[in-house]
């Protein structure tokens, strides 16, 4: 019989591809996709094996993280004292255009990774920075002084190094041997800019 | 008999061999045997304008193949064909001028790349914006309430730097192409010039980090040194192709190149890092002989926003001191005015020392306003209000 290809990953535990997922309840679909996203988050935090992010890529995780960060990072434009924070759309542009630029760079240098796999990895590795952003937001609720600023810097810096380390672990093998630094530098720059946005978050 | 045989043989040998058209395979032209094949043709000189310098005896197949078209990915891939050691080398030689071996010919020309220019420009954009914000932050004295970080610095610096890195090479290339005479050596390719310009911006990255030091003398020194170094690399690289024809024109063009390079550095420094510690007013308590002066270091306003005059008025209104001359010691927290906004603050000294301190352009006031004793605030707030409303 003709099988309708499923939308999510085709391999289930029995080793037989699951088809006909259009008939299942929506709750099941959402739960399965959320589980996949959660699984990838786990692998970003503890990078052990690469296959889950690379072979079964999806862009839900990056979208969730990007929206979350943009919501927290946007400055208030309605107040009279102009808060110079980025707009919601600016954060989106930075994240997505930045990820695309880094991916195109890797491919132009001769990398063997596909476009969406690379964007997926770069988006998922925003997770440490999102956690740092949430923590900074909590810290900002307290009274501000230099110590808390240093604390926020510390969160941001840790998250930056963690994100770069995770991304290099996933993407490192795909670039040609004599160009690893050339391919890795834009990744560092990308996460550095986002880390700077996290540090610059301020009460207004 | 022998002779005739031999003669026949000789005749057979002397017979012209007939390479009829049918004998060759598939109508291919007979192979070149007499002409020279330039096999040691320098394959490195790949120009974006094809055919200008290709040897006349390239085979027919290669002259019709212009490389991948502009719409394919592979076309751009050949401009990213660099390895890490090559990029490092090009970075170093982009600001170390060496008259004998200029950067363009020896390091960039073999394979001009776009990786360096692209990522150097992006890094410079974010570096300048971030360091400008840090300079702003440090100037306002830490996590003060009046510090606003300005994301618009990113877009402004991006437009400036990318237009410099793309428009100037375009103008230069068009100039060279237009002035090209027949028989000249091939002009520079566009990508080569973009490459050279991109790498020459590399030194501005550490300079922009150092520009956060708030002393104008150090800032100007850094700007001049950086512009001189990378500008001289530009000049040495561009001199050979430009001076092939008229020398006078070449000198003019190169001095314009150097001028623009210096302008960029100065512009970046003035726009993003120019926060002089201006003292607009001083205050004391009127009845005491030894007035104590407090140099008020105030927060800087965003130079770009048009809300500036409004918030200036608001800030002054918040802190407007009493109108009378016998004012108690008040700390009027004024706001420094941006570079383009001249304000005249006239402080009249009603005491014995009559000093008129006029600050027309705030950026020059650091040396002008030497702190003096016994100065009072007279109608300063109204004066600034008047000036700001007229300036708007």
PDB file of C-alpha atoms in Angstrom, chain B residues 173-295:
ATOM      1  CA  UNK B 173      38.717  50.105 -10.602  1.00  0.00           C
ATOM      2  CA  UNK B 174      36.555  52.210 -12.890  1.00  0.00           C
ATOM      3  CA  UNK B 175      39.249  54.851 -12.978  1.00  0.00           C
ATOM      4  CA  UNK B 176      41.873  52.323 -13.940  1.00  0.00           C
ATOM      5  CA  UNK B 177      39.662  50.708 -16.526  1.00  0.00           C
ATOM      6  CA  UNK B 178      38.798  54.026 -18.081  1.00  0.00           C
ATOM      7  CA  UNK B 179      42.372  55.182 -18.302  1.00  0.00           C
ATOM      8  CA  UNK B 180      43.619  51.968 -19.734  1.00  0.00           C
ATOM      9  CA  UNK B 181      45.355  52.341 -23.022  1.00  0.00           C
ATOM     10  CA  UNK B 182      45.964  49.677 -25.623  1.00  0.00           C
ATOM     11  CA  UNK B 183      48.979  47.582 -25.037  1.00  0.00           C
ATOM     12  CA  UNK B 184      49.179  48.382 -21.373  1.00  0.00           C
ATOM     13  CA  UNK B 185      49.591  45.687 -18.891  1.00  0.00           C
ATOM     14  CA  UNK B 186      46.288  44.476 -17.634  1.00  0.00           C
ATOM     15  CA  UNK B 187      44.633  46.679 -15.053  1.00  0.00           C
ATOM     16  CA  UNK B 188      43.909  45.379 -11.643  1.00  0.00           C
ATOM     17  CA  UNK B 189      40.950  43.184 -11.156  1.00  0.00           C
ATOM     18  CA  UNK B 190      38.089  44.415  -9.034  1.00  0.00           C
ATOM     19  CA  UNK B 191      38.364  41.566  -6.576  1.00  0.00           C
ATOM     20  CA  UNK B 192      42.058  42.264  -6.105  1.00  0.00           C
ATOM     21  CA  UNK B 193      41.382  45.856  -5.143  1.00  0.00           C
ATOM     22  CA  UNK B 194      38.552  44.846  -2.816  1.00  0.00           C
ATOM     23  CA  UNK B 195      40.858  42.302  -1.272  1.00  0.00           C
ATOM     24  CA  UNK B 196      43.604  44.854  -0.742  1.00  0.00           C
ATOM     25  CA  UNK B 197      41.249  47.374   0.799  1.00  0.00           C
ATOM     26  CA  UNK B 198      39.645  44.785   3.026  1.00  0.00           C
ATOM     27  CA  UNK B 199      42.918  43.595   4.430  1.00  0.00           C
ATOM     28  CA  UNK B 200      44.130  47.144   4.935  1.00  0.00           C
ATOM     29  CA  UNK B 201      41.265  47.716   7.363  1.00  0.00           C
ATOM     30  CA  UNK B 202      42.587  44.977   9.610  1.00  0.00           C
ATOM     31  CA  UNK B 203      44.755  47.247  11.714  1.00  0.00           C
ATOM     32  CA  UNK B 204      41.758  49.337  12.712  1.00  0.00           C
ATOM     33  CA  UNK B 205      40.445  46.490  14.825  1.00  0.00           C
ATOM     34  CA  UNK B 206      43.094  46.650  17.565  1.00  0.00           C
ATOM     35  CA  UNK B 207      43.151  50.415  17.186  1.00  0.00           C
ATOM     36  CA  UNK B 208      39.443  50.634  17.892  1.00  0.00           C
ATOM     37  CA  UNK B 209      39.976  48.607  21.056  1.00  0.00           C
ATOM     38  CA  UNK B 210      42.665  51.029  22.176  1.00  0.00           C
ATOM     39  CA  UNK B 211      40.612  54.076  21.281  1.00  0.00           C
ATOM     40  CA  UNK B 212      38.558  53.594  24.414  1.00  0.00           C
ATOM     41  CA  UNK B 213      41.391  55.277  26.287  1.00  0.00           C
ATOM     42  CA  UNK B 214      39.894  58.681  26.845  1.00  0.00           C
ATOM     43  CA  UNK B 215      42.872  60.903  26.189  1.00  0.00           C
ATOM     44  CA  UNK B 216      42.617  62.776  22.896  1.00  0.00           C
ATOM     45  CA  UNK B 217      46.376  62.843  22.401  1.00  0.00           C
ATOM     46  CA  UNK B 218      46.610  59.065  22.519  1.00  0.00           C
ATOM     47  CA  UNK B 219      43.564  58.723  20.308  1.00  0.00           C
ATOM     48  CA  UNK B 220      44.954  60.965  17.607  1.00  0.00           C
ATOM     49  CA  UNK B 221      48.333  59.264  17.760  1.00  0.00           C
ATOM     50  CA  UNK B 222      46.699  55.882  17.274  1.00  0.00           C
ATOM     51  CA  UNK B 223      44.602  57.118  14.401  1.00  0.00           C
ATOM     52  CA  UNK B 224      47.541  58.704  12.613  1.00  0.00           C
ATOM     53  CA  UNK B 225      49.835  55.737  13.095  1.00  0.00           C
ATOM     54  CA  UNK B 226      47.236  53.239  11.956  1.00  0.00           C
ATOM     55  CA  UNK B 227      46.170  55.221   8.930  1.00  0.00           C
ATOM     56  CA  UNK B 228      49.801  55.834   7.991  1.00  0.00           C
ATOM     57  CA  UNK B 229      50.797  52.197   8.185  1.00  0.00           C
ATOM     58  CA  UNK B 230      47.931  50.702   6.274  1.00  0.00           C
ATOM     59  CA  UNK B 231      47.736  53.668   3.948  1.00  0.00           C
ATOM     60  CA  UNK B 232      51.351  53.208   2.993  1.00  0.00           C
ATOM     61  CA  UNK B 233      50.705  49.570   2.206  1.00  0.00           C
ATOM     62  CA  UNK B 234      47.887  50.690  -0.060  1.00  0.00           C
ATOM     63  CA  UNK B 235      50.091  53.252  -1.761  1.00  0.00           C
ATOM     64  CA  UNK B 236      52.977  50.859  -2.333  1.00  0.00           C
ATOM     65  CA  UNK B 237      50.645  48.267  -3.756  1.00  0.00           C
ATOM     66  CA  UNK B 238      48.771  50.597  -6.053  1.00  0.00           C
ATOM     67  CA  UNK B 239      51.761  52.544  -7.308  1.00  0.00           C
ATOM     68  CA  UNK B 240      53.089  50.115  -9.952  1.00  0.00           C
ATOM     69  CA  UNK B 241      49.906  49.697 -11.951  1.00  0.00           C
ATOM     70  CA  UNK B 242      48.915  53.334 -11.647  1.00  0.00           C
ATOM     71  CA  UNK B 243      52.253  54.810 -12.526  1.00  0.00           C
ATOM     72  CA  UNK B 244      52.587  52.753 -15.696  1.00  0.00           C
ATOM     73  CA  UNK B 245      50.954  55.616 -17.527  1.00  0.00           C
ATOM     74  CA  UNK B 246      50.818  59.256 -16.458  1.00  0.00           C
ATOM     75  CA  UNK B 247      52.667  59.783 -13.256  1.00  0.00           C
ATOM     76  CA  UNK B 248      51.032  63.010 -12.249  1.00  0.00           C
ATOM     77  CA  UNK B 249      47.600  61.464 -12.348  1.00  0.00           C
ATOM     78  CA  UNK B 250      48.898  58.572 -10.316  1.00  0.00           C
ATOM     79  CA  UNK B 251      50.160  60.872  -7.604  1.00  0.00           C
ATOM     80  CA  UNK B 252      46.818  62.601  -7.402  1.00  0.00           C
ATOM     81  CA  UNK B 253      44.896  59.363  -7.229  1.00  0.00           C
ATOM     82  CA  UNK B 254      47.134  57.914  -4.577  1.00  0.00           C
ATOM     83  CA  UNK B 255      46.976  60.981  -2.411  1.00  0.00           C
ATOM     84  CA  UNK B 256      43.182  60.808  -2.650  1.00  0.00           C
ATOM     85  CA  UNK B 257      43.356  57.150  -1.592  1.00  0.00           C
ATOM     86  CA  UNK B 258      45.478  58.055   1.381  1.00  0.00           C
ATOM     87  CA  UNK B 259      43.217  60.955   2.281  1.00  0.00           C
ATOM     88  CA  UNK B 260      40.112  58.775   2.295  1.00  0.00           C
ATOM     89  CA  UNK B 261      41.854  56.175   4.379  1.00  0.00           C
ATOM     90  CA  UNK B 262      42.799  58.743   6.931  1.00  0.00           C
ATOM     91  CA  UNK B 263      39.325  60.247   6.816  1.00  0.00           C
ATOM     92  CA  UNK B 264      37.789  56.912   7.658  1.00  0.00           C
ATOM     93  CA  UNK B 265      39.963  56.458  10.701  1.00  0.00           C
ATOM     94  CA  UNK B 266      39.427  59.988  11.887  1.00  0.00           C
ATOM     95  CA  UNK B 267      35.708  59.752  11.283  1.00  0.00           C
ATOM     96  CA  UNK B 268      35.410  56.558  13.291  1.00  0.00           C
ATOM     97  CA  UNK B 269      37.380  58.055  16.110  1.00  0.00           C
ATOM     98  CA  UNK B 270      35.443  61.293  16.170  1.00  0.00           C
ATOM     99  CA  UNK B 271      32.045  59.741  15.936  1.00  0.00           C
ATOM    100  CA  UNK B 272      32.312  56.782  18.236  1.00  0.00           C
ATOM    101  CA  UNK B 273      34.973  57.680  20.705  1.00  0.00           C
ATOM    102  CA  UNK B 274      34.844  61.376  21.153  1.00  0.00           C
ATOM    103  CA  UNK B 275      33.878  62.024  24.718  1.00  0.00           C
ATOM    104  CA  UNK B 276      35.910  64.816  26.157  1.00  0.00           C
ATOM    105  CA  UNK B 277      35.456  65.594  29.809  1.00  0.00           C
ATOM    106  CA  UNK B 278      33.650  68.817  29.396  1.00  0.00           C
ATOM    107  CA  UNK B 279      32.965  71.157  32.200  1.00  0.00           C
ATOM    108  CA  UNK B 280      30.104  73.356  31.282  1.00  0.00           C
ATOM    109  CA  UNK B 281      29.377  75.124  34.509  1.00  0.00           C
ATOM    110  CA  UNK B 282      30.913  75.298  37.864  1.00  0.00           C
ATOM    111  CA  UNK B 283      29.225  76.137  41.033  1.00  0.00           C
ATOM    112  CA  UNK B 284      30.057  77.429  44.402  1.00  0.00           C
ATOM    113  CA  UNK B 285      28.395  78.955  47.287  1.00  0.00           C
ATOM    114  CA  UNK B 286      28.233  82.704  46.942  1.00  0.00           C
ATOM    115  CA  UNK B 287      29.193  84.072  50.244  1.00  0.00           C
ATOM    116  CA  UNK B 288      32.317  82.120  50.931  1.00  0.00           C
ATOM    117  CA  UNK B 289      35.711  83.310  49.946  1.00  0.00           C
ATOM    118  CA  UNK B 290      37.035  79.995  48.953  1.00  0.00           C
ATOM    119  CA  UNK B 291      34.521  78.682  46.570  1.00  0.00           C
ATOM    120  CA  UNK B 292      34.873  75.066  45.922  1.00  0.00           C
ATOM    121  CA  UNK B 293      34.407  73.982  42.476  1.00  0.00           C
ATOM    122  CA  UNK B 294      33.009  70.794  41.348  1.00  0.00           C
ATOM    123  CA  UNK B 295      33.704  69.772  37.849  1.00  0.00           C
TER     124      UNK B 295
END
